[in-house]
Structure formats: C-alpha cells, structure tokens
Short mmCIF file of C-alpha atoms in Angstrom, two decimals:
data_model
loop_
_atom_site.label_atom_id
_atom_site.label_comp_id
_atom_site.label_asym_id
_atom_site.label_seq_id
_atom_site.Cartn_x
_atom_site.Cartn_y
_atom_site.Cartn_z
CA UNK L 1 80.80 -38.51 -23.49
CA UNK L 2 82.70 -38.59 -26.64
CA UNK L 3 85.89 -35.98 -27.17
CA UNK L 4 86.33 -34.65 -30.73
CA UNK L 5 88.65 -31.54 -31.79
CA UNK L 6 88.08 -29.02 -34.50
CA UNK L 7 90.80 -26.93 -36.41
CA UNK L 8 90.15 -23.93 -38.59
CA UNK L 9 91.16 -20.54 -40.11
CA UNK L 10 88.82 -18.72 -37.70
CA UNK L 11 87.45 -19.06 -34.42
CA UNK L 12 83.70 -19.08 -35.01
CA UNK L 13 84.28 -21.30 -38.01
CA UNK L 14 85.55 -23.88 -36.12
CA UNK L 15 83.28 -23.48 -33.34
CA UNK L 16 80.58 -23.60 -36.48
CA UNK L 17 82.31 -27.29 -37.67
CA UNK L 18 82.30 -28.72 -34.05
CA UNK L 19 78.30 -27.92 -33.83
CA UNK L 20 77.51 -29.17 -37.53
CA UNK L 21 79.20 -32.38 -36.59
CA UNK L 22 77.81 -32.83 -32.85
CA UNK L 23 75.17 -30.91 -32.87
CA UNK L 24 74.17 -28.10 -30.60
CA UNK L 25 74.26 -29.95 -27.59
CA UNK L 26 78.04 -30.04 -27.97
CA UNK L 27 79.89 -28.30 -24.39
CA UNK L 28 83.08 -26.67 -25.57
CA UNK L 29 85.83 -27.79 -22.96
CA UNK L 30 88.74 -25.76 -24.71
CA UNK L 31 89.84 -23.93 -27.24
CA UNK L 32 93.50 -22.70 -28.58
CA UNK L 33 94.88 -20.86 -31.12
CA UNK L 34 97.98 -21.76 -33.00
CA UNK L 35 99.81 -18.17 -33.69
CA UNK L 36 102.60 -20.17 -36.51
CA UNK L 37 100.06 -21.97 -38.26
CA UNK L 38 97.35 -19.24 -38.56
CA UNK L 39 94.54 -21.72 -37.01
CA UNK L 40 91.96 -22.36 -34.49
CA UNK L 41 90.94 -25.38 -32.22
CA UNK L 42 88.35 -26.15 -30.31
CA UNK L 43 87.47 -29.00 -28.41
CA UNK L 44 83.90 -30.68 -27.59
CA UNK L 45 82.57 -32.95 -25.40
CA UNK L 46 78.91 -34.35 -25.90
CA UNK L 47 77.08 -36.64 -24.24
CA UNK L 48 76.98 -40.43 -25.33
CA UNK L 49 74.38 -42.12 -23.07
CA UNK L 50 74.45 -45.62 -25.20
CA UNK L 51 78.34 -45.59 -25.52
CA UNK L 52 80.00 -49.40 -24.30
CA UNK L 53 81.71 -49.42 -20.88
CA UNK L 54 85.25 -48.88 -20.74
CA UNK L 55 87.66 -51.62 -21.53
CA UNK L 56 89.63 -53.21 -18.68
CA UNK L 57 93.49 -52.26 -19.52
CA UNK L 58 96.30 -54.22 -20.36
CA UNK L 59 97.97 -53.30 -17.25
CA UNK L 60 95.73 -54.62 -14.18
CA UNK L 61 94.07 -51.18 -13.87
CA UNK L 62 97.28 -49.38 -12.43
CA UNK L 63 96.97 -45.96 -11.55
CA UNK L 64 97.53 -43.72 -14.23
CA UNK L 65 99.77 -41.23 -12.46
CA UNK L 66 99.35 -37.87 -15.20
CA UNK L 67 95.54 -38.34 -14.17
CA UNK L 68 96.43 -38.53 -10.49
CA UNK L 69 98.91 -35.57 -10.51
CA UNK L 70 96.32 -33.61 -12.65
CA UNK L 71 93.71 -34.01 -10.11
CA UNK L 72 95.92 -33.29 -7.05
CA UNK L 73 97.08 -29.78 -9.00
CA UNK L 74 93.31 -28.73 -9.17
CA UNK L 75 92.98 -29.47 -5.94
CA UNK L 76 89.98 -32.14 -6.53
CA UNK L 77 88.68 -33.69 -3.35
CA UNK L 78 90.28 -36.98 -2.59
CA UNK L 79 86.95 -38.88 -2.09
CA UNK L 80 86.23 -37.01 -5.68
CA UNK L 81 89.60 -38.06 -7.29
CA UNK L 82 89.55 -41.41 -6.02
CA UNK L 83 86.76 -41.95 -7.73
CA UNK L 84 87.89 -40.42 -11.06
CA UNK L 85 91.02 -42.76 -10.65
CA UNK L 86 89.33 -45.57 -10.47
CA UNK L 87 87.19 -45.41 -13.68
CA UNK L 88 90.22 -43.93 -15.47
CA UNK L 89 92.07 -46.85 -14.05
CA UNK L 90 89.69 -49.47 -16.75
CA UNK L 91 90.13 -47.69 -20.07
CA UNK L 92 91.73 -49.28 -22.82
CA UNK L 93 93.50 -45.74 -24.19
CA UNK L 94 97.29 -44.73 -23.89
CA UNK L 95 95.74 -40.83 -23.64
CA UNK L 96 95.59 -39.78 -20.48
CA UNK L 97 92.77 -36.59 -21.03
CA UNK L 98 90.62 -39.32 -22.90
CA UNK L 99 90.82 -41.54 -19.73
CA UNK L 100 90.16 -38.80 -17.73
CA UNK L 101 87.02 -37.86 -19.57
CA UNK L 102 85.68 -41.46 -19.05
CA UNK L 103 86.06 -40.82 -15.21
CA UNK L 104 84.09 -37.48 -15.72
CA UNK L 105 81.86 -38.92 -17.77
CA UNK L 106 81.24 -41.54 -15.25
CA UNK L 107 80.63 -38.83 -12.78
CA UNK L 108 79.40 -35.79 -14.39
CA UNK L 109 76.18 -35.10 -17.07
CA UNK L 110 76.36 -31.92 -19.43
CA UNK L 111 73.07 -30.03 -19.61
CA UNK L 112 73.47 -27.00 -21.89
CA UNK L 113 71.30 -23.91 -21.68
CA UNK L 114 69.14 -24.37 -24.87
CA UNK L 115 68.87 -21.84 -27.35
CA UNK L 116 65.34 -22.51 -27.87
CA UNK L 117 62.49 -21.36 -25.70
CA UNK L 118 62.36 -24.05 -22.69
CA UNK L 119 59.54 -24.91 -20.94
CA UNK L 120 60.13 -22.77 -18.11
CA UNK L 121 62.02 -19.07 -17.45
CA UNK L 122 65.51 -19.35 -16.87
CA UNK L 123 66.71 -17.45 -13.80
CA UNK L 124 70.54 -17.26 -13.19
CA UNK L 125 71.26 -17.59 -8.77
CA UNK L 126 74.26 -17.04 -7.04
CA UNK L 127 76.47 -15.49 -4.26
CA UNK L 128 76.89 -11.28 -4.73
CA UNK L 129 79.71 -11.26 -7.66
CA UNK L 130 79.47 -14.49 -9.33
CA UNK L 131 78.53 -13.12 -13.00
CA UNK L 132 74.69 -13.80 -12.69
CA UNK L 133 74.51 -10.03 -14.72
CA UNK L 134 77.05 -10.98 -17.70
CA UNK L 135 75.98 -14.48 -17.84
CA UNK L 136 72.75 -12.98 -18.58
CA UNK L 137 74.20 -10.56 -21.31
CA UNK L 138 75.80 -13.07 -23.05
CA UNK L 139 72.09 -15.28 -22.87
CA UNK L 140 70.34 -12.44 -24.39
CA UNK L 141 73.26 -11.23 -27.12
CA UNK L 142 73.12 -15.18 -27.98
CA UNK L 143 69.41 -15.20 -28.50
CA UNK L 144 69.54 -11.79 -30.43
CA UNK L 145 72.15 -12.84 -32.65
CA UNK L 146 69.67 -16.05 -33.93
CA UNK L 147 67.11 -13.73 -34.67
CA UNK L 148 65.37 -14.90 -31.70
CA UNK L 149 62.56 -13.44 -28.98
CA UNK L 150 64.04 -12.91 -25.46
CA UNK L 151 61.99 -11.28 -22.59
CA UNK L 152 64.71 -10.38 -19.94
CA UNK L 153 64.00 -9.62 -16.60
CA UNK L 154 66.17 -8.44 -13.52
CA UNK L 155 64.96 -8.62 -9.54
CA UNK L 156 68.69 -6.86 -8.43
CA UNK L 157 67.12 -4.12 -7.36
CA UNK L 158 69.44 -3.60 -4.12
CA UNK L 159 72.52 -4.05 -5.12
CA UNK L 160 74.07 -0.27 -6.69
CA UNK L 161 74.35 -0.14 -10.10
CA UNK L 162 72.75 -3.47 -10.59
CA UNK L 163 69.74 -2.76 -12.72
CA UNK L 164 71.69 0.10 -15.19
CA UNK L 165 74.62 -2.73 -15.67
CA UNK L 166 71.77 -5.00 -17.33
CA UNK L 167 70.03 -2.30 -18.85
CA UNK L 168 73.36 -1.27 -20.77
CA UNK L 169 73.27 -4.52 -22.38
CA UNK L 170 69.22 -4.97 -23.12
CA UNK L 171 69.38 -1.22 -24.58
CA UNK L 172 72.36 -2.25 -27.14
CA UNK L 173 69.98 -5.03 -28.17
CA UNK L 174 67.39 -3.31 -28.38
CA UNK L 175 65.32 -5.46 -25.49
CA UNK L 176 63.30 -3.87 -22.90
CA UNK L 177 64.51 -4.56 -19.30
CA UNK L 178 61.70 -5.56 -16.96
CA UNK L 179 61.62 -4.94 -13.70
CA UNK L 180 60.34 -7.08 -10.68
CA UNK L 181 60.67 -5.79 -7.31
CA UNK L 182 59.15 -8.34 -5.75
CA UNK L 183 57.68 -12.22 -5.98
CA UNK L 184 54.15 -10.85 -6.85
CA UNK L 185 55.21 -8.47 -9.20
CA UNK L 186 57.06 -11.19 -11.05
CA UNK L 187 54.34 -13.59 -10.90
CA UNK L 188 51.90 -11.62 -12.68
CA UNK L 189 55.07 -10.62 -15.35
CA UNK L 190 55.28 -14.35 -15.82
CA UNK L 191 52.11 -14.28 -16.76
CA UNK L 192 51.44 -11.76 -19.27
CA UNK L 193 55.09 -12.60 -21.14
CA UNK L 194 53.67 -16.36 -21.44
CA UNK L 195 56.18 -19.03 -22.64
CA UNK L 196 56.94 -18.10 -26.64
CA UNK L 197 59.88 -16.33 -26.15
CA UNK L 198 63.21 -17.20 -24.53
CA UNK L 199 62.87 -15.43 -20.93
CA UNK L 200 66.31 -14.99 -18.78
CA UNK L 201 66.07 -13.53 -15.16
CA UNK L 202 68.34 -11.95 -13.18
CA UNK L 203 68.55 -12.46 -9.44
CA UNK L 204 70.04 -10.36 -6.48
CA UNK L 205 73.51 -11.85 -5.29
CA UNK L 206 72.60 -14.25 -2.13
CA UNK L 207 74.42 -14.99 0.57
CA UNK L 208 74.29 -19.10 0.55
CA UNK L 209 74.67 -18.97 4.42
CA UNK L 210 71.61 -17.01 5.62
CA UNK L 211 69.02 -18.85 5.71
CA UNK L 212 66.62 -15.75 5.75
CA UNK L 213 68.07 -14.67 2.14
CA UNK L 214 67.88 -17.83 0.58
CA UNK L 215 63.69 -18.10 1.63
CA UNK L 216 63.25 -14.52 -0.45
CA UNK L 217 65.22 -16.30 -3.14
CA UNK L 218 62.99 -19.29 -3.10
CA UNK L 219 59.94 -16.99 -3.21
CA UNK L 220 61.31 -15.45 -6.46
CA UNK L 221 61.79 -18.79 -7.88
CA UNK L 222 58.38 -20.24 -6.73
CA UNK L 223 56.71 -17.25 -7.88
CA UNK L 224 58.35 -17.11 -11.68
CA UNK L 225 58.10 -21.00 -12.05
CA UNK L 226 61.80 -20.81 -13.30
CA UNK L 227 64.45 -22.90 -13.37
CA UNK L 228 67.11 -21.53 -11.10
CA UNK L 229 70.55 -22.40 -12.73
CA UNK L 230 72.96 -21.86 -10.55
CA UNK L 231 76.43 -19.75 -11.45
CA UNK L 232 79.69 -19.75 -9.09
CA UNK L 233 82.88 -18.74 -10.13
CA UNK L 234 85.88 -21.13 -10.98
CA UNK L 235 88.92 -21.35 -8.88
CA UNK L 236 86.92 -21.33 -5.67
CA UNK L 237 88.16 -23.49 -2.31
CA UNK L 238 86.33 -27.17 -2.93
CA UNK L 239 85.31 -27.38 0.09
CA UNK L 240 83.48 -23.81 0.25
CA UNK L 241 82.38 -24.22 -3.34
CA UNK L 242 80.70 -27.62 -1.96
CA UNK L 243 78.76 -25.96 0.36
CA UNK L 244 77.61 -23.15 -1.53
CA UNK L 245 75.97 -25.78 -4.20
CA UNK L 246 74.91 -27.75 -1.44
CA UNK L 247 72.93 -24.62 -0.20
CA UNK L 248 71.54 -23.21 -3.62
CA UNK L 249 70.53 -26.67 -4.17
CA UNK L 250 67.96 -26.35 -1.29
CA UNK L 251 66.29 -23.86 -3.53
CA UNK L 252 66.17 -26.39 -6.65
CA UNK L 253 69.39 -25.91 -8.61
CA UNK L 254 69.85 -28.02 -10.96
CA UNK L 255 72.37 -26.89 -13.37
CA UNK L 256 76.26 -25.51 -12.98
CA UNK L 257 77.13 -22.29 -15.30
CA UNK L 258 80.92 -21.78 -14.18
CA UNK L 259 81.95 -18.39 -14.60
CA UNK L 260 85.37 -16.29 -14.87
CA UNK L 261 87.24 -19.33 -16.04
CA UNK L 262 90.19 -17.11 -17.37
CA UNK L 263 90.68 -15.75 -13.93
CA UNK L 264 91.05 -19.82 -12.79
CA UNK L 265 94.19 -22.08 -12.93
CA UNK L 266 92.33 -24.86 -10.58
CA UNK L 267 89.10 -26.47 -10.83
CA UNK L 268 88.61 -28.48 -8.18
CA UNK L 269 86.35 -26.69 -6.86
CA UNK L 270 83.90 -26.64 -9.56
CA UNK L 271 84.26 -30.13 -9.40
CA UNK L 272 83.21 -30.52 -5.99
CA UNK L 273 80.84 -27.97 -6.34
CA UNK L 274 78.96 -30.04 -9.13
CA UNK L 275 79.79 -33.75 -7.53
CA UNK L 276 78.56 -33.10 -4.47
CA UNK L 277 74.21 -32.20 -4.82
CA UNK L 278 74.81 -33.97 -9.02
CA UNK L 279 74.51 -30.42 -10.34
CA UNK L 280 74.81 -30.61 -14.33
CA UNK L 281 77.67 -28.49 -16.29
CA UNK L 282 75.83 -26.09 -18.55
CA UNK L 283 77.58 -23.50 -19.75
CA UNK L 284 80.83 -21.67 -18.94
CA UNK L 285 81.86 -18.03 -19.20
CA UNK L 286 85.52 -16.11 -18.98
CA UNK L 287 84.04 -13.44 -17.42
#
C-alpha cells in the first residue's frame, strides 16, 4: 500500500488530483482543510501488491512507541496490535503513520466498491441502524453524477419509514425504487434488470445474533446472486464489532463499508471487525 497526499484550492479538485495520479482504486484515508492557507488535503492509500518487503531498521526492530500508544488509544485488540507492532517494528522510515501503514498493509487489503457495473448486484447488510439506507444514497447519487445506469432496489419493507427514506433519494435522482418483498420476488427482479446497469440493494437491518434472521437474510442474498457487503458503524466495542463480522460473514461478506466515521474517535473496532473473518475495507461514509 503506498501513502501519497494531495493539496489544492478545492476539495473535489484535490480529491480529482489524488485519482488522476492513483487511479480510481485509490481509498481516501483522510482529508483536512487548512483555514490560513485557503487549501485542501487529502490523503490516499492504494494498493501495491509487487511493492519490496520492508527494510529491517537501524535500531534492532525496537518498538516504535507513537505506533504502540496509537493503537492502545483506539482500543485495537492486543493479539491485533501485536501484530501491527511487529511489522511496523522492520521499516526503514523515521514516520511513524508510514510504518504504521506497512503493518496495515501487512494485515489489511482495500477493495473499493467499483463505479462500474460489477459482475454481480451489490446489496449493502447490516445490524438495524448501521447506514445500509445512506450508504446506498450516496452509491446511487455517485453513479448518477457519472452519467451512469443504476437499478436500485430496497427489501426494508418492515422497518417504519424505511422504504420512503430511500425513495426520497431515488425520486431526487430521478431513479425508480423497486420493491422486493420477498426472495422470489427479487429473484425474478434480478432477472428482468439483467447485469448492464449498476444495481445497489437495500436490506432490512439484521440482528447478527438470531440465527433465524440471518437464514431470511441469506435467502435474499442467494436469491439476488449479490454480493453482500457488509456496513457497521465506526467506534463500535472490538470485541462486539468482531462478532458481528464474524456472524455476517456466515452469510458471505466479503467487504467492510465503515460508516458514521465523524461520529468515531476510536477505531479499533473496525479493525477487529475486518481482522478477524479478512473482511476487505471498501468504502467509508460520515454518516
């Protein structure tokens, strides 16, 4: 994974640099704005998969302590951090967040959602209040935005107020909301949408502990042929957030979209959340 910052007079511009340079498989880590001199920055991590192995350093491998204090702050599991530590430990570089990104790079992959029709449906899966509906919105107002065909679909049909939330956002864009109410109903949706357009579902919140709720979520992913991607909030315990993935990855997630990270000052359990069933960062959202 490589590290590279951007700095412009605008926001999107220098989100617009980092992508021409990297490419659009470049995961934004962080951004900042500098209110005295008028700019923007925005930092990017993308992945390197024929970079060299770390350098040994100078001194033995000591623990860098920044990393170690860092890690305890966000609460990252110690079997987690231990690990982190000890790849950090072998890098040849006085920075301590580029040392740090060789331990996550040693640990972690980045997957982003592509902005080009995949394969298979996307459908966002989660516990009740995890920003499955937004994450969604912001899919579709990406996609509409390029100029590009989305089919969006919601099966939230229990939870009050779920479908009109969605439908607020697919009416601004001028996208029809469709409607599944159950696996069959989706199944033959699936098949009359066909793959040529971007197609984003929307699943009913699910409680990661019954096992009874996670079967009717399996049936809606068996019966779509989707990829489930799975979206938890930041700033979660790491040990709870650990066994929520390890449940939604009974039902085939693959992929990590960490949501609300404004709301988050620790990350650990994102972290352990992703570490623990080799989930891949996608995407993340503030809200």
């Amino acid at each position: 994974m490589r590290l590279k910052s951007f700095t412009a007079t605008t926001m999107a511009e220098a989100m617009h640099l980092a992508r021409q340079d990297l490419g659009e498989d470049a995961v934004i880590v962080a951004t900042a704005e500098d209110a005295a001199e008028g700019a923007f920055r925005v930092s990017v991590a993308v992945e390197t998969p024929d970079a060299p192995s770390p350098r040994a350093r100078s001194n033995g491998g000591a623990e860098p302590e920044p990393i170690a204090a860092a890690l305890a702050y966000h609460g990252v599991p110690e079997d987690l951090a231990a690990e982190l530590l000890a790849v950090a430990g072998t890098v040849d570089e006085k920075d301590p967040i580029l040392r740090l990104a060789a331990g996550f790079d040693s640990r972690f992959q980045f997957l982003p959602l592509s902005e080009r029709a995949p394969d298979r449906p996307i459908m966002l899966i989660g516990p009740p209040g995890a920003g499955k509906t937004s994450g969604v919105a912001k899919l579709i107002t990406r996609a509409v935005l390029k100029k590009q065909a989305v089919t969006v679909v919601t099966t939230d049909i229990k939870r009050a107020g779920g479908i009109e939330q969605l439908e607020a956002f697919t009416q601004i864009m001028g996208i029809d909301l469709h409607i599944a109410q159950d696996p069959g109903a989706l199944e033959d949706l699936m098949d009359l949408e066909g793959k040529h357009a971007l197609t984003y579902i929307d699943s009913a919140g699910t409680n990661p502990f019954d096992e009874q709720e996670l079967a009717v979520l399996r049936s809606f992913i068996e019966a779509s042929g989707a990829e489930p991607v799975l979206v938890l909030s930041a700033g979660g315990d790491p040990r709870e957030m650990r066994e929520i993935g390890e449940a939604f990855g009974t039902v085939g997630a693959s992929r990590l979209l960490i949501s609300r990270l404004d709301m988050a000052r620790r990350l650990g359990g994102a972290l352990a959340a992703a570490d623990h069933i080799n989930l891949k960062f996608s995407n993340v959202s503030v809200a």
